[in-house]
XYZ file of C-alpha atoms in Angstrom:
403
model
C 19.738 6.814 24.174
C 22.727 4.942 22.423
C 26.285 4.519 23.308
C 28.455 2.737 21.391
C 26.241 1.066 19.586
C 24.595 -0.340 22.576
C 20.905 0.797 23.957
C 21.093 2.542 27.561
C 18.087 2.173 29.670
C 18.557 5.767 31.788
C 16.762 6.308 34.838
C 17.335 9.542 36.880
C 18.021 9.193 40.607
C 16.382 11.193 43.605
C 18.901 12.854 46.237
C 18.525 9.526 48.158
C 19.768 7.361 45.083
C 16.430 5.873 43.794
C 15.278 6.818 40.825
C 12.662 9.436 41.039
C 9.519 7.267 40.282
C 10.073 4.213 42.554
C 7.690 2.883 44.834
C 7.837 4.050 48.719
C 9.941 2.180 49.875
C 8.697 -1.488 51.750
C 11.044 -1.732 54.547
C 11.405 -4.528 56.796
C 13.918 -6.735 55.129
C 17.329 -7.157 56.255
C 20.335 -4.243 55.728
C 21.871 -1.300 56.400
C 19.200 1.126 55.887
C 21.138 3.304 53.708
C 22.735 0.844 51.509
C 22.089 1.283 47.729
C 21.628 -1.710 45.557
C 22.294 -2.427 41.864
C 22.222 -6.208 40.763
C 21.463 -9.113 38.006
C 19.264 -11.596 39.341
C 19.728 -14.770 38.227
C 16.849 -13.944 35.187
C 18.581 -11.729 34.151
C 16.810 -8.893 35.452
C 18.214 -5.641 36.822
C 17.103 -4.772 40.452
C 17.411 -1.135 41.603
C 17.472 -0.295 45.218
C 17.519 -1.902 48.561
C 16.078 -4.293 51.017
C 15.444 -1.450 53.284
C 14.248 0.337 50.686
C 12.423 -1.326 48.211
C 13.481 -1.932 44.745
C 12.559 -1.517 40.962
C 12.877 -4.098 38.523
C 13.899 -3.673 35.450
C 13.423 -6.495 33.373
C 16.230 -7.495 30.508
C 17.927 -9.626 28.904
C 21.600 -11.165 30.139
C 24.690 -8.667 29.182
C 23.641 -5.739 30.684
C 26.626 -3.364 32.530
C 25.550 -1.017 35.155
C 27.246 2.476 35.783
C 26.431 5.725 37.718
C 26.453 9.193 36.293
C 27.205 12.184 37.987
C 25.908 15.427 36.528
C 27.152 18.663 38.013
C 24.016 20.754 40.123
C 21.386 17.772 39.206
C 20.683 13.944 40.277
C 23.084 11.477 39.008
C 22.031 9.126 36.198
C 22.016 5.048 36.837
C 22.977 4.069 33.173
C 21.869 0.178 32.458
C 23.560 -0.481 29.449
C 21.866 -2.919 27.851
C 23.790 -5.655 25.308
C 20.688 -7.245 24.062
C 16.797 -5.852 23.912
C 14.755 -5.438 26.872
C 12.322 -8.394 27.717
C 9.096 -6.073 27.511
C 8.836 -3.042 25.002
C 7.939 -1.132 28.313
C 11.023 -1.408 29.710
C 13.851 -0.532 26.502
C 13.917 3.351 26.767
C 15.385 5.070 24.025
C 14.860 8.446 22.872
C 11.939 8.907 20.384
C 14.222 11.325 18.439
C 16.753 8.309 17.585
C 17.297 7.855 14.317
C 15.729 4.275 12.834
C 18.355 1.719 11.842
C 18.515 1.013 8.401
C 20.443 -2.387 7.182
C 22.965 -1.609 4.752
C 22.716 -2.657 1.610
C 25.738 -4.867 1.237
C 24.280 -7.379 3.886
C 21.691 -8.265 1.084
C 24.824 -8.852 -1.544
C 24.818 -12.898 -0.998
C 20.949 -12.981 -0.941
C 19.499 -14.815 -3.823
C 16.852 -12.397 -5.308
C 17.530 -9.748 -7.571
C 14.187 -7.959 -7.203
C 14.675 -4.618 -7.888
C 14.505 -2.450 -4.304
C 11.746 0.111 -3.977
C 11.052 2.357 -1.414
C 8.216 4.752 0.273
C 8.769 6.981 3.048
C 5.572 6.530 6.071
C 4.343 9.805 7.724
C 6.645 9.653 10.235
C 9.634 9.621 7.751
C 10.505 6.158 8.046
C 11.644 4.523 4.859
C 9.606 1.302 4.140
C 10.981 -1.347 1.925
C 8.980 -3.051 -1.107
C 8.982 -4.609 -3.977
C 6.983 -4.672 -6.860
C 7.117 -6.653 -9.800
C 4.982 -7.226 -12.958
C 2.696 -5.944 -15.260
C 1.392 -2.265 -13.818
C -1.648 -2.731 -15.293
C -2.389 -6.077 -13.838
C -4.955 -6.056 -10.646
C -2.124 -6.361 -8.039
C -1.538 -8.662 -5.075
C -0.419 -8.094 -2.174
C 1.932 -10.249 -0.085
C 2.095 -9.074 3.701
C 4.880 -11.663 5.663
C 5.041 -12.145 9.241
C 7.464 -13.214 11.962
C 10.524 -13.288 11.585
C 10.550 -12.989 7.938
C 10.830 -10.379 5.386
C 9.460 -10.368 1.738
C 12.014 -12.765 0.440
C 9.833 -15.516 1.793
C 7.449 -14.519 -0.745
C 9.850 -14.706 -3.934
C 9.105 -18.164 -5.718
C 5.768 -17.652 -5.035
C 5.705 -14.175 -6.564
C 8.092 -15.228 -9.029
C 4.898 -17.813 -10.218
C 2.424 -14.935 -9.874
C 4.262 -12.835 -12.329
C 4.539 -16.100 -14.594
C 1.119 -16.297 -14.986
C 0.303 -12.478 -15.281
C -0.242 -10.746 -11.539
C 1.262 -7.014 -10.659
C 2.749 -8.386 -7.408
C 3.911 -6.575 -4.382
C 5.824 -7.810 -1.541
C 6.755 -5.107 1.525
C 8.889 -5.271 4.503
C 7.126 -4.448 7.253
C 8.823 -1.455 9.110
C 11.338 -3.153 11.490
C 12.012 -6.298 9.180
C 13.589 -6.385 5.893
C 15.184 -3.635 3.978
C 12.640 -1.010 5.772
C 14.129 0.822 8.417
C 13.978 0.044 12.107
C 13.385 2.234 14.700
C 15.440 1.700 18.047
C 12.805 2.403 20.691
C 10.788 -0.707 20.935
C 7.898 1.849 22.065
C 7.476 2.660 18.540
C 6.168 -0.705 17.301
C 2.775 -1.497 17.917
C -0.457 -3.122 16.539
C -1.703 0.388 15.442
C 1.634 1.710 14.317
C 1.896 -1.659 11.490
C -1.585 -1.239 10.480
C -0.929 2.611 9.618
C 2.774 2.005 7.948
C 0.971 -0.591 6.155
C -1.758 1.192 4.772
C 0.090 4.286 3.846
C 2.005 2.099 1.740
C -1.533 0.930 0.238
C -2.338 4.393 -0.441
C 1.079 5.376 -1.978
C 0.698 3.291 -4.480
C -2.674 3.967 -4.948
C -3.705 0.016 -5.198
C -7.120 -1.132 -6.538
C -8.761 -4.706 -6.499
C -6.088 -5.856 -5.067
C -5.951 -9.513 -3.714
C -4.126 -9.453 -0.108
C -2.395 -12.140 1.040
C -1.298 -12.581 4.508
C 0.822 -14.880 6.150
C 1.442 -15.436 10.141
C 1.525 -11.241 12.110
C 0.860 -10.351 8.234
C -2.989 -11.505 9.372
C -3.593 -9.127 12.071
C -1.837 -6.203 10.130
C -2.991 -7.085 6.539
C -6.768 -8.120 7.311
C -7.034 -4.681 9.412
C -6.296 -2.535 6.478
C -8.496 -4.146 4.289
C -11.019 -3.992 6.931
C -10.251 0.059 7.269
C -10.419 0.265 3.448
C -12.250 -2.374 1.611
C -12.506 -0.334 -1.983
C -8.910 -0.907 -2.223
C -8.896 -4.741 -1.949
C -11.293 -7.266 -4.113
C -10.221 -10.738 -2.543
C -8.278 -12.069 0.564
C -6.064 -15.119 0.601
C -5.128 -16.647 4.345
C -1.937 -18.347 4.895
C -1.251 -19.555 8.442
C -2.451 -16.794 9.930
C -4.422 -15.612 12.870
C -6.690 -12.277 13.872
C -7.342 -11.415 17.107
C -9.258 -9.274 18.868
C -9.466 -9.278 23.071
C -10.826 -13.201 22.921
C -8.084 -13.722 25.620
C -4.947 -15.805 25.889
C -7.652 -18.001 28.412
C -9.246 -19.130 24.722
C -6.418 -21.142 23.582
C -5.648 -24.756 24.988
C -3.591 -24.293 27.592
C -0.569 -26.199 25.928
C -0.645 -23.326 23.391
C -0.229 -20.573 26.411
C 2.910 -22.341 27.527
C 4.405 -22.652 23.957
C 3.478 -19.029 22.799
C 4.633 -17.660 26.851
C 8.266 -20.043 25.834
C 8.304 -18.082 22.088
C 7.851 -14.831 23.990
C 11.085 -15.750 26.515
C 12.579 -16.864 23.355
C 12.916 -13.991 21.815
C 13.665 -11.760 24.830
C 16.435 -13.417 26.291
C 18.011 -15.387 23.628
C 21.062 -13.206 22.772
C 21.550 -13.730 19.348
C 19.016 -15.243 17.031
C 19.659 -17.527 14.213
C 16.170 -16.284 12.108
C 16.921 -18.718 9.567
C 17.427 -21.556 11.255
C 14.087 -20.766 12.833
C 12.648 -20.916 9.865
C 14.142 -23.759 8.659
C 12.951 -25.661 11.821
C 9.440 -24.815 10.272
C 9.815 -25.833 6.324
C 9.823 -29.698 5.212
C 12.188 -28.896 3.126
C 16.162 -28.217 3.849
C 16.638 -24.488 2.664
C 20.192 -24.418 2.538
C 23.125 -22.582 4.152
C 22.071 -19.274 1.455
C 18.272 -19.171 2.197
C 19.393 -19.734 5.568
C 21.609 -16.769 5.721
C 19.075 -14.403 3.754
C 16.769 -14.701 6.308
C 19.460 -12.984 8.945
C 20.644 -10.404 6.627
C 18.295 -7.959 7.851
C 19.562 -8.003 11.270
C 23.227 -7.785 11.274
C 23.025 -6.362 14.754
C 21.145 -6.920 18.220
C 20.111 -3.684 18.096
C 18.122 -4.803 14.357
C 16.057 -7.240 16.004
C 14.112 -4.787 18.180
C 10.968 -5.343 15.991
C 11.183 -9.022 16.222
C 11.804 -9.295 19.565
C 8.681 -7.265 20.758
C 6.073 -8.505 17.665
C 4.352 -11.205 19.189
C 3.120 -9.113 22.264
C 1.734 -6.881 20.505
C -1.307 -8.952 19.182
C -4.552 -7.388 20.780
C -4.750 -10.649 22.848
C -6.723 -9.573 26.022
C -9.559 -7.222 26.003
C -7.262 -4.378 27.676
C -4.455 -4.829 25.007
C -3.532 -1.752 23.309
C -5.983 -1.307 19.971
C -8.305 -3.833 21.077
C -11.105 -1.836 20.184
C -9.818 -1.262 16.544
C -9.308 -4.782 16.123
C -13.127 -5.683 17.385
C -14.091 -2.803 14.734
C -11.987 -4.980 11.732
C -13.468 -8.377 12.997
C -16.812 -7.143 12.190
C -16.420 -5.243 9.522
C -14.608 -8.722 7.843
C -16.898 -11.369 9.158
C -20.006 -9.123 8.611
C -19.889 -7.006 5.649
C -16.958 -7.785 2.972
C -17.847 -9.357 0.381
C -14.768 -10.528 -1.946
C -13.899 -13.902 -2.224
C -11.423 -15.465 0.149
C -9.191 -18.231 0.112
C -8.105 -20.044 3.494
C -4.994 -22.584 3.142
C -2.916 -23.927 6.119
C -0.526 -26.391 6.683
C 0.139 -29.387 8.424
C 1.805 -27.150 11.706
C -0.859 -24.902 11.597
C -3.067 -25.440 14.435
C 0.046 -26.066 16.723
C 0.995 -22.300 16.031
C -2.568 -20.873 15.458
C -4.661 -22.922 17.052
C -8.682 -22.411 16.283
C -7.714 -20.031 13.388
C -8.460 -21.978 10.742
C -12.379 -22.821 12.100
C -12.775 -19.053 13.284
C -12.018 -18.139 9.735
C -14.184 -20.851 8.171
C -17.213 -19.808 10.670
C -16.498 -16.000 9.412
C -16.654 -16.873 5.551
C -18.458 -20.059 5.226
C -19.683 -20.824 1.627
C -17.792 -17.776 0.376
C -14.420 -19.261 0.838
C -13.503 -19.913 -2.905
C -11.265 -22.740 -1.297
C -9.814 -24.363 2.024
C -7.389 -26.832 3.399
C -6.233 -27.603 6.474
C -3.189 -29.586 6.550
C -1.684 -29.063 3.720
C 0.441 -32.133 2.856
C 4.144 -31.665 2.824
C 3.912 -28.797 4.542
C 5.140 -26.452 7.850
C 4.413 -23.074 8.845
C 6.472 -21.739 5.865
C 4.638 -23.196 3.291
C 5.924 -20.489 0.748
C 9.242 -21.961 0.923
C 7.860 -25.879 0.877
C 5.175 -25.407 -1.820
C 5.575 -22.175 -3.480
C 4.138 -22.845 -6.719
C 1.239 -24.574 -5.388
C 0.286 -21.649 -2.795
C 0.773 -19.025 -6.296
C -1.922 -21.857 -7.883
C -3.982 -21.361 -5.022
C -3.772 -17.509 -4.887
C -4.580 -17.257 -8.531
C -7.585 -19.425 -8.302
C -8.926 -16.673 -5.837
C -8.169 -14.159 -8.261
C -9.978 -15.632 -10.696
C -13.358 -15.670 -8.743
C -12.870 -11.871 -8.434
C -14.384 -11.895 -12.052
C -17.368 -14.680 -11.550
């Protein structure tokens, strides 16, 4: 639940003054058998119990305040108040009947897009940003970002698509953007994107569409094309990665400690500077307004829930949570569509996806309409180093739609 503002992890305590769920306790280690612990280790994690005891971990981020409860004729409550997002999505409770954030709209005043806002509302009532732009009856593409973006990374490159005569439609996934953000970092998940995705797909009722997919816009994106492939006539890969239970093992090993490092990143770190971020990953210098458009969305700690948690939600490791949905999309994309796809990636590319880029060519082969690999004058955010070449390339897919 929320305070203040701030997320409380809340945890109800037996008559002995553990919470109800711990272990049994392990005994054996030094203490006064009764004595009742509550401390930050030096991780920043907050340790429940005793020595005598045992203990639960809960694992979060530095700035966390710890209080006891006590509720007339019931348990008391330990109440870890938490000043930045938990380190694991399992371990941020909030209550599933919180209502989403939404950014306000006057933290978008100084961004430099006027796209015109537009809005559907998922199953589940949350409100999902887009924006659409261009002829209607153009075949439309779609732009799906990634991490830690929103759909202004796409706008010189959909400005160029609407120069030369595309429908174009740019969304923010649900947690990013203008779209609202739900507080519990339970509700994000590899299933939950690919359904607030393609409701949006069905809202607007799109057909032979090109989809475009950049970074955790992959996994998402290629997924609901997979799921519904008469909606969707070509696909256009832009840094990007699917996965589907190969196994963190798969990658070279100095990926594992670079991705495990991005994953402690953005758990502890206790405020991010998303644009700068980006910036690190663009050739070009974007600019103290770019810069600042990219943190708009999260004026708060408490707005960064979905970035925070993204990158472990990838069906890495066969047990991962919609593992078996991924497997099902793999196929279904290396094995039966047919449209013509486009695979472009730049020169950081296999330091943040590595293999990617020959999985995909192995999947497509001769189909691919066109590939590069190391794009020159290029970083991960190639829409903001070479828009107008990456809206060249993405129109040259489109037009092999019609050959």
């Amino acid at each position: 639940r929320s305070r203040g503002g701030r997320d409380l992890l809340v945890v109800e305590l037996d008559a002995s003054g553990l919470p109800s769920w711990a272990a049994a306790p392990s005994g054996g280690a030094t203490g006064d058998e009764d004595a009742f612990a509550i401390a930050v280790s030096a991780d920043g994690d907050v340790v429940v119990g005793g020595p005598a005891r045992g203990s639960v971990t809960f694992g979060v981020s530095p700035g966390v305040e710890v209080v006891t409860e006590s509720r007339a004729g019931g348990n008391d409550l330990l109440v870890v108040q938490l000043a930045r997002a938990a380190r694991d999505a399992s371990t941020l409770v909030a209550c599933e009947d919180e209502p989403p954030l939404r950014t306000p709209d006057d933290a978008f005043v100084e961004v430099p897009w006027d796209a015109e806002p537009r809005y559907v509302t998922t199953s589940d009532g949350l409100r999902m940003h887009y924006v659409d732009e261009g002829p209607r009856d153009a075949p439309p593409v779609l732009l799906v970002h990634g991490v830690p973006t929103w759909s202004f990374v796409w706008r010189d490159v959909l400005d160029a698509l609407v120069a030369r005569g595309h429908r174009v439609i740019a969304p923010d996934l649900i947690g990013f953007g203008r779209s609202d953000k739900p507080v519990s970092a339970s509700a994000y998940s590899y299933e939950a994107h690919v359904r607030w995705l393609g409701e949006l797909v069905s809202a607007l009722d799109l057909r032979g569409a090109t989809l475009v997919v950049h970074d955790w816009g992959g996994q998402v994106g290629m997924t609901v094309l997979a799921e519904s492939p008469e909606r969707f006539a070509a696909l256009v890969l832009l840094d990007t990665s699917f996965n589907a239970g190969e196994g963190i093992a798969s990658y070279p090993a100095s990926y594992q400690a670079a991705f495990a490092a991005w994953l402690r990143f953005l758990a502890e770190t206790p405020d991010h500077a998303f644009g700068e971020i980006v910036e690190r990953e663009t050739e070009v210098t974007l600019g103290a307004q770019v810069i600042a458009a990219y943190d708009a969305p999260f004026p708060t700690p408490a707005h960064e829930i979905a970035v925070r948690v993204n990158d472990r939600l990838y069906p890495l490791e066969a047990s991962a949570p919609g593992v078996e949905r991924a497997i099902r999309a793999r196929d279904a994309l290396r094995d039966a569509w047919s449209g013509p796809p486009g695979l472009f990636f730049s020169t950081s590319a296999s330091a943040i996806h590595p293999g990617q880029y020959e999985r995909f060519v192995e999947w497509f082969g001769d189909a691919l309409v066109r590939s590069e690999q190391g794009i020159e004058s290029t970083r991960h955010f190639l829409q903001e180093d070479r828009p107008l070449d990456v809206a060249e390339r993405i129109d040259e897919v489109t037009r092999a739609i019609a050959r």
